[in-house]
Coordinates of C-alpha atoms in Angstrom, one line a residue:
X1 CA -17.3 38.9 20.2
X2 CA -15.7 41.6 22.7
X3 CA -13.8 44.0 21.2
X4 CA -11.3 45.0 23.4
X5 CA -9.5 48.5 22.7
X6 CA -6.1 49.5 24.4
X7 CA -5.6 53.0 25.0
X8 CA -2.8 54.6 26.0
X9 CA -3.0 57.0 28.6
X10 CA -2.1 61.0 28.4
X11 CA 0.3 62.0 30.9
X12 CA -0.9 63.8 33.5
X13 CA -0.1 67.3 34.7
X14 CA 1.9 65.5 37.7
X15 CA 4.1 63.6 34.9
X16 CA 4.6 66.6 32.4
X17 CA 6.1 68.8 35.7
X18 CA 8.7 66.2 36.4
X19 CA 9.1 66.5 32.3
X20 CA 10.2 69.8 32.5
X21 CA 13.5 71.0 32.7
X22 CA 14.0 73.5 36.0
X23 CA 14.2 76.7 33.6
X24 CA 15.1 79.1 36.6
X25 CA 17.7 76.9 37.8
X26 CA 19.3 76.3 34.5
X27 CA 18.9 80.0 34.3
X28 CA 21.0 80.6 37.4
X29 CA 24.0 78.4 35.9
X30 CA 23.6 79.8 32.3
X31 CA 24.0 83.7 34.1
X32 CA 27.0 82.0 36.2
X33 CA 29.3 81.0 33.0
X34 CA 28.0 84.0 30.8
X35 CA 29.5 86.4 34.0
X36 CA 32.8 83.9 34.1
X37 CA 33.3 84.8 30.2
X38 CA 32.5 88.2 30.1
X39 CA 34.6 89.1 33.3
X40 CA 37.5 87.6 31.9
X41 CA 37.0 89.4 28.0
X42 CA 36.2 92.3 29.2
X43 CA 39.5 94.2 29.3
X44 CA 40.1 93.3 25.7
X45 CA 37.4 96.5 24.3
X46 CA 38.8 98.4 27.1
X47 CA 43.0 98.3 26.1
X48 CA 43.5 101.5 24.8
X49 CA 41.2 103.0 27.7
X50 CA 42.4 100.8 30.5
X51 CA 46.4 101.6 29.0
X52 CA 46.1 105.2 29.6
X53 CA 44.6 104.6 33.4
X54 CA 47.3 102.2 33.9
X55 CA 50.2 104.0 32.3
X56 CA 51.5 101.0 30.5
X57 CA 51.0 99.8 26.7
X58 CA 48.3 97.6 25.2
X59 CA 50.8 94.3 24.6
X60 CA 51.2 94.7 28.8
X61 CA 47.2 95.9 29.6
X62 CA 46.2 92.9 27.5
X63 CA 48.1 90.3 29.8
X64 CA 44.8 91.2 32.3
X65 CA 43.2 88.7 30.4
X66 CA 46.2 86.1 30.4
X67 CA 46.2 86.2 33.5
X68 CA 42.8 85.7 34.5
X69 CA 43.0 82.5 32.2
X70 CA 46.2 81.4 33.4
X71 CA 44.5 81.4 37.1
X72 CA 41.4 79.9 35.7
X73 CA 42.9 77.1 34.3
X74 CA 45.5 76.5 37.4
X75 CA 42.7 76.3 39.1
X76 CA 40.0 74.4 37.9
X77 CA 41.2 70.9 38.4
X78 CA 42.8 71.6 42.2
X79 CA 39.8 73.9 43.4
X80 CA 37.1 71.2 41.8
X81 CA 38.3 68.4 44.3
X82 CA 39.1 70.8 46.8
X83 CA 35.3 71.4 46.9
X84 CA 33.9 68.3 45.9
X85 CA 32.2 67.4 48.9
X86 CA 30.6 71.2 49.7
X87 CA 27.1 71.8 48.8
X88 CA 26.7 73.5 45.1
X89 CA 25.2 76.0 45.7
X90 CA 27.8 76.9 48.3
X91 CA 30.5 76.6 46.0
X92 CA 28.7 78.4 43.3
X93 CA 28.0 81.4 45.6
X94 CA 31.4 81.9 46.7
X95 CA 32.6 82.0 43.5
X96 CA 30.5 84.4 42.4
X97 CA 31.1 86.2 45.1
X98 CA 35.0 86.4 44.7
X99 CA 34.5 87.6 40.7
X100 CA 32.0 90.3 41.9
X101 CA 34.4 92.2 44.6
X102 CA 37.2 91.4 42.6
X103 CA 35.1 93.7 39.3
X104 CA 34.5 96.0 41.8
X105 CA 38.1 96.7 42.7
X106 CA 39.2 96.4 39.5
X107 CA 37.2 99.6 38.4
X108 CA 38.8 101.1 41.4
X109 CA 42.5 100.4 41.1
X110 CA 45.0 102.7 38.9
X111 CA 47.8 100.3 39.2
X112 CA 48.9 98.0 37.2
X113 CA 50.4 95.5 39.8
X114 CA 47.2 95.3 41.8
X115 CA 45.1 95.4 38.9
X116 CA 46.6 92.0 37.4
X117 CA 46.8 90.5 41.3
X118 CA 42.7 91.0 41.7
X119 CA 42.2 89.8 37.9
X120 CA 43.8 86.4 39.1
X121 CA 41.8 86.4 41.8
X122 CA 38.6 86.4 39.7
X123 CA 39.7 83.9 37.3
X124 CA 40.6 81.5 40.6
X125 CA 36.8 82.3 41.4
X126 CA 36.0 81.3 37.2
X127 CA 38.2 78.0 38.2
X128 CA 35.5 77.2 40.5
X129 CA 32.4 78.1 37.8
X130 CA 33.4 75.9 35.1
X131 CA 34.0 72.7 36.0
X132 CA 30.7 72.7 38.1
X133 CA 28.4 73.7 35.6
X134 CA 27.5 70.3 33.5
X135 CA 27.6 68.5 36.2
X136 CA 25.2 70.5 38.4
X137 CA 22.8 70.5 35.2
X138 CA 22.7 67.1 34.8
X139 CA 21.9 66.0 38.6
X140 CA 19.1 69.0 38.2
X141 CA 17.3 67.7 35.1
X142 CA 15.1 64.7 34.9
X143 CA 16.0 61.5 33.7
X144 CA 16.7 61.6 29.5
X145 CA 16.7 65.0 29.9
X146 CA 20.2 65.8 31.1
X147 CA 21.8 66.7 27.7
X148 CA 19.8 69.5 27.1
X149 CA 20.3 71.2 30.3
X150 CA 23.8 70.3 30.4
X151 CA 23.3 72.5 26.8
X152 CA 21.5 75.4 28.5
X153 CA 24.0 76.0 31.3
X154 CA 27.1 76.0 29.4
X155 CA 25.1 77.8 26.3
X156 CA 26.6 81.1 28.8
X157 CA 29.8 80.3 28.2
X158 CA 29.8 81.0 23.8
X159 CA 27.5 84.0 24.4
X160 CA 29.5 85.6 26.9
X161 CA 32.9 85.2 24.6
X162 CA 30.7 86.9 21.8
X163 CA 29.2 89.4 23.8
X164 CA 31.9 90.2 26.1
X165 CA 34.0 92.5 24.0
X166 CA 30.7 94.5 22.4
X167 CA 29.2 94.7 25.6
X168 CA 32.7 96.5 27.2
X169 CA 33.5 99.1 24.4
X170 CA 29.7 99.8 24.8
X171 CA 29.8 100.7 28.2
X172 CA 33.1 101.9 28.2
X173 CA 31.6 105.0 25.5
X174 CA 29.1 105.6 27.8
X175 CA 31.0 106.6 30.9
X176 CA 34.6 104.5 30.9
X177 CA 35.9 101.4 30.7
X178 CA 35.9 101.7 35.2
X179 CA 31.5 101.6 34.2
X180 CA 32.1 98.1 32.5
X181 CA 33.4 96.4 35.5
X182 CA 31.2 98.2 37.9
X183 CA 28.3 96.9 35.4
X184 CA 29.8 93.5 35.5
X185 CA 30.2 92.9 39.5
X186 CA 26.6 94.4 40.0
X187 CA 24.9 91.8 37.2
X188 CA 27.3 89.2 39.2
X189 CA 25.4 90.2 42.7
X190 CA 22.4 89.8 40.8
X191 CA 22.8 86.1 39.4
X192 CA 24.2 85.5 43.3
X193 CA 20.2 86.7 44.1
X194 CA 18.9 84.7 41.3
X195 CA 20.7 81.6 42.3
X196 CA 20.0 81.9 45.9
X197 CA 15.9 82.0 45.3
X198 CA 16.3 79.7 42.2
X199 CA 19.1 77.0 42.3
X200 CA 18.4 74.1 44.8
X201 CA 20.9 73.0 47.0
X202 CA 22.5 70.1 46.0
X203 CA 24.4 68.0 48.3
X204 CA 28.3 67.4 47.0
X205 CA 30.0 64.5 45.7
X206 CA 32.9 62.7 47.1
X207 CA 36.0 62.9 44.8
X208 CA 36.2 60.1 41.8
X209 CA 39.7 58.7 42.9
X210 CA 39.5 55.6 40.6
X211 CA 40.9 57.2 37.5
X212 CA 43.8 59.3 37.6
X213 CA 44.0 61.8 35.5
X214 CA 47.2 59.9 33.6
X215 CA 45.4 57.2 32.5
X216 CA 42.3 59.7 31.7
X217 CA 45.5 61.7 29.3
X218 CA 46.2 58.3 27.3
X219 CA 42.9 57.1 26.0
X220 CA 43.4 57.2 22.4
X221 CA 41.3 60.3 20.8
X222 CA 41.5 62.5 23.7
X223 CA 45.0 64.0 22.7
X224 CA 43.8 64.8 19.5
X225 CA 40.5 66.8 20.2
X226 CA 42.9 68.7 23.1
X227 CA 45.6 69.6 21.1
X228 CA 43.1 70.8 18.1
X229 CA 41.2 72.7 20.9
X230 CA 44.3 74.2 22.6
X231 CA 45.5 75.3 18.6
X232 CA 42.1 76.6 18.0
X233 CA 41.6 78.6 21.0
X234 CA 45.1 80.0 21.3
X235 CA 44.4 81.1 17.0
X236 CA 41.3 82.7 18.7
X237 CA 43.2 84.9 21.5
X238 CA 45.5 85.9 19.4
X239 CA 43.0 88.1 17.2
X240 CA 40.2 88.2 20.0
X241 CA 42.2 89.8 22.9
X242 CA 43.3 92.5 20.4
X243 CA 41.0 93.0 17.9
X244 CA 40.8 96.9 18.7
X245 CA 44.5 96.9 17.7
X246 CA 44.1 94.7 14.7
X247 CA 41.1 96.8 13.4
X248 CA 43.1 100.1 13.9
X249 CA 45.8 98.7 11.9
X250 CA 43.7 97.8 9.2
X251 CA 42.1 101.4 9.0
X252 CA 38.6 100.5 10.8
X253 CA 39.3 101.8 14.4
X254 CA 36.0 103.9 14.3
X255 CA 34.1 101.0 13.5
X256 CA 35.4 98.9 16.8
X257 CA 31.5 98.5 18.1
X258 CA 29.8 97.1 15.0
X259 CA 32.7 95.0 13.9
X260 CA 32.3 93.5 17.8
X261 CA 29.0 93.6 17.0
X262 CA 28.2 91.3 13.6
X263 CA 30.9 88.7 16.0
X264 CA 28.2 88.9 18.4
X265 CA 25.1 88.1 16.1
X266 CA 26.7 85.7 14.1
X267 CA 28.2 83.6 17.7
X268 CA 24.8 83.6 18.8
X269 CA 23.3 82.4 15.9
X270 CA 26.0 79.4 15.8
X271 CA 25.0 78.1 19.3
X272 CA 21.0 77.9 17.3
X273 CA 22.7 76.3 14.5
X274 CA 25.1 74.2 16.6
X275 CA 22.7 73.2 19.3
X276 CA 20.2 71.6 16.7
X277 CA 22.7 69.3 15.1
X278 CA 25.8 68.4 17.2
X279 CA 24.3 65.1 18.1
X280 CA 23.9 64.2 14.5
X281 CA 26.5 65.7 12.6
X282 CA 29.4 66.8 15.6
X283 CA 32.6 65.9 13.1
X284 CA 31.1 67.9 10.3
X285 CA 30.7 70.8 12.7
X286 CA 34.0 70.6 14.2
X287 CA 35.3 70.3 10.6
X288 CA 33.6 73.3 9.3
X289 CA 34.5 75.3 12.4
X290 CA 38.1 74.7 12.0
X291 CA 38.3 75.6 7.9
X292 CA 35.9 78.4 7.6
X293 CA 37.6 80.1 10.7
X294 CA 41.3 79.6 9.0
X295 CA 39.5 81.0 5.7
X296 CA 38.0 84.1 7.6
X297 CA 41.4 84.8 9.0
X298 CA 43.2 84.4 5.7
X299 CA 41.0 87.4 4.4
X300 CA 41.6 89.6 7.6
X301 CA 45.2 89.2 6.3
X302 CA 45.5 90.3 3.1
X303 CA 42.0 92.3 2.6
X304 CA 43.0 96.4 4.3
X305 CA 40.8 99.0 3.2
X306 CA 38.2 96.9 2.3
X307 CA 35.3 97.7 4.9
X308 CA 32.7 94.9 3.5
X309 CA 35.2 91.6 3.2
X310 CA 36.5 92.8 7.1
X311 CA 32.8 92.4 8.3
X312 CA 32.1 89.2 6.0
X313 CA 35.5 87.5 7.6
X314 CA 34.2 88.5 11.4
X315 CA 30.9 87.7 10.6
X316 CA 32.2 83.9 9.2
X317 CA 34.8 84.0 12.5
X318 CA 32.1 84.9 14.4
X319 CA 29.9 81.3 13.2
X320 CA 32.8 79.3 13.1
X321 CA 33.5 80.2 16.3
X322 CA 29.8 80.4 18.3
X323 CA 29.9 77.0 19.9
X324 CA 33.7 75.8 19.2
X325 CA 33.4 75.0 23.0
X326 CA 30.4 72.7 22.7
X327 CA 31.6 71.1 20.2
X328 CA 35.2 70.2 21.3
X329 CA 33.9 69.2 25.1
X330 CA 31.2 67.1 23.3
X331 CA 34.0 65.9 21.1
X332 CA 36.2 64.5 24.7
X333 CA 33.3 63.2 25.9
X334 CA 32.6 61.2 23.3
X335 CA 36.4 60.0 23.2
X336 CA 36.7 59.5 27.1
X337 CA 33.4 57.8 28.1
X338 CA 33.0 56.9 30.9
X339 CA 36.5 58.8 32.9
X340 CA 34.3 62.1 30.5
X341 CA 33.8 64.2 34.4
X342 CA 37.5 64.0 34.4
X343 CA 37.9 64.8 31.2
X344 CA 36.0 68.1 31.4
X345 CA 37.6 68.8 33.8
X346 CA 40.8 68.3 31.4
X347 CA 39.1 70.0 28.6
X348 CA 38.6 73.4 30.8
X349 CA 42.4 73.4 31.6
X350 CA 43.5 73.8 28.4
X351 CA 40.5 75.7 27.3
X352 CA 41.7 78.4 29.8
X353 CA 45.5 77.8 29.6
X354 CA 45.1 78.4 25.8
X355 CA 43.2 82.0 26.0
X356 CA 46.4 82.7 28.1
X357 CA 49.0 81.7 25.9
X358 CA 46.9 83.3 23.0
X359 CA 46.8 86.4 24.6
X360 CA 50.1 86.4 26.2
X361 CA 51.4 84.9 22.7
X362 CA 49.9 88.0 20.9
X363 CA 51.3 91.0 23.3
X364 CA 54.9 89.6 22.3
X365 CA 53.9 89.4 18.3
X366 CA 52.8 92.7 18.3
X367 CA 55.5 94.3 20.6
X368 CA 58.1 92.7 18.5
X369 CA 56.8 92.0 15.1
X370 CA 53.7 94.4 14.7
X371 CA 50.2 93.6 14.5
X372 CA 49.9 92.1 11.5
X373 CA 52.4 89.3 12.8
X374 CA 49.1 88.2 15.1
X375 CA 47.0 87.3 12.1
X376 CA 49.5 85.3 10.0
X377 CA 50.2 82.8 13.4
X378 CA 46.4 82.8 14.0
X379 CA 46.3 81.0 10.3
X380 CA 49.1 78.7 10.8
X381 CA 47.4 77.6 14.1
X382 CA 44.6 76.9 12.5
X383 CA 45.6 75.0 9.6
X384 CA 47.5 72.4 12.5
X385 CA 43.7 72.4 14.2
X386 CA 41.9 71.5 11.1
X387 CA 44.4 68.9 9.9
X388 CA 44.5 67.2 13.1
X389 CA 40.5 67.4 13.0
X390 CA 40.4 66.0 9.8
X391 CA 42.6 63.2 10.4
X392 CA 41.3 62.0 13.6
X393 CA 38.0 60.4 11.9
X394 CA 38.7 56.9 13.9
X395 CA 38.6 58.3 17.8
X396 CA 38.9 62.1 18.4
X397 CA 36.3 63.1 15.8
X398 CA 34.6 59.8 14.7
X399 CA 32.7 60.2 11.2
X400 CA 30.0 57.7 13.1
X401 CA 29.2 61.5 15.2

């Protein structure tokens, strides 16, 4: 008898390279939505610095970042399929390009007028970032590997709104908050190097025109997971875009950098946490998100003088907050299927509409009603997000996910 013994073979080095993900390609994109992030936090560590250059007061310097937002999300859907058809790499180079000179003159400028014109010209230039991310990631990836790079490249976008702030007040000790832009558009013309030697070229796509974005707006679940978003993110802005002010008020003003600082740690360590188990468990996360940032909130309103519970309730804000985008773009996806390019698209709107309102939203609270008034509409906020999260267990956050 003939025994007859099926191996299977070991891939070969040829297979494993078209295995890999393209690291310093992904690379280029993650660098291209940490910049969009940080450029449009920065001003928040800079407000009582940036004030005095400006001559106006923190509710109005703080509007810098509303209205980068606001232009970011104005733009994102119209500039998208304005572009559609342009090479990527194209697109992604002029944008970069328009939030590096647009830092640059920012650090020059001593008015407030064109200060606030060249900060909506960088977040027209974000517009263009965002939506292009994913989907460059995914045509760059090999087959069953698109996920994960779609991961990587937007993995910028949490780590830049946790390091943004720190990063600002950091330089802004060192030689001004002017050094913190100037250190922003020269790491900008940097990635613009990186990308040009690292990125490939991809051709563009022409413009989906079967679904409208109407009927995109009316699946059932995708409300849900945008209006717990919008509520989350505007909760966020509120207490993000002036957190100096909120920490002065509670007594911990010379403490601005390490506060910032245990944020930082504990985002970063959330898009670890996040990144291992959103496939598995992405209602439990969103759940969790939602709660434990309305309980860290609740304690940075009644808890003043009490150094140790302020750095336990950023550190748990911090967490919750890490990967809040992954998880509520993963959560449209999942509703929208197969219109989810559009809906991204959707999902970065009000993503970037909300830091606007949050921020705008929180100048008026605190000109009018003092800063404590910012925390106490940060909590209702979040109790609508979580309640919406937690009822929406049939199509916006499926307990199958």
């Amino acid at each position: 008898m003939t025994e007859t013994v099926t191996t299977i073979p070991a891939p070969t080095p040829t297979t494993a390279r078209q295995n890999r993900l393209p690291t310093r390609a992904l690379l280029g994109l993650f660098l291209a939505g940490f910049i969009s992030i940080l450029t449009e936090c920065l001003p928040a560590g800079l407000l009582p610095e940036m004030t005095r250059t400006l001559g106006t007061s923190v509710s109005l310097t703080g509007q810098t970042v509303t209205l980068y937002a606001l232009a970011t999300a104005l733009g994102a859907i119209p500039l998208a399929r304005a572009t559609a058809t342009w090479r990527r790499k194209h697109v992604l180079q002029l944008a970069l390009a328009v939030v590096a000179v647009a830092n640059a003159l920012t650090a020059l400028s001593s008015d407030y007028t064109l200060t606030m014109a060249l900060r909506f010209v960088a977040g027209l230039g974000t517009g263009l970032i965002w939506p292009l991310l994913g989907g460059y990631a995914a045509r760059l990836a090999p087959q069953g590997r698109q996920g994960r790079a779609i991961a990587v490249a937007l993995a910028g976008t949490p780590i830049g709104l946790a390091l943004g702030i720190p990063l600002g007040t950091l330089l802004s000790s060192i030689g001004g908050w002017q050094l913190a832009f100037y250190a922003s558009a020269a790491v900008t013309a940097l990635t613009m190097a990186w990308v040009l030697a690292a990125v490939p070229n991809l051709p563009g796509q022409p413009v989906e025109t079967r679904i409208r974005l109407s009927e995109v707006l009316v699946i059932p679940g995708l409300r849900p997971v945008l209006f717990a978003l919008a509520t989350y993110m505007i909760a966020h802005n509120l207490l993000y875009t002036y957190v100096t002010d909120l920490l002065t008020h509670i007594g911990m003003s010379g403490q601005t950098s390490w506060v910032l600082f245990t944020f930082g740690v504990t985002s970063v360590l959330s898009v670890l946490v996040v990144g291992a188990n959103i496939d598995r468990h992405l209602r439990t996360l969103v759940v969790v998100s939602t709660v434990v940032f309305g309980v860290s909130v609740l304690v940075l309103g009644v808890v003043s003088g009490v150094p140790i519970l302020v750095y336990v309730a950023v550190a748990a804000w911090g967490f919750a907050f890490g990967s809040s985008p992954s998880l509520f773009v993963g959560a449209a996806i999942n509703a929208t299927r197969d219109a989810a390019d559009i809906a991204q698209s959707i999902t970065i709107t009000v993503f970037s509409a909300s830091i606007a309102v949050g921020s705008f939203l929180g100048g008026l609270l605190i000109a009018g009603l003092g800063t404590a008034s910012i925390t106490w509409a940060a909590l209702i906020l979040l109790i609508a997000a979580a309640a919406t999260v937690i009822a929406g267990k049939k199509r916006a956050f499926p307990t199958s996910v």
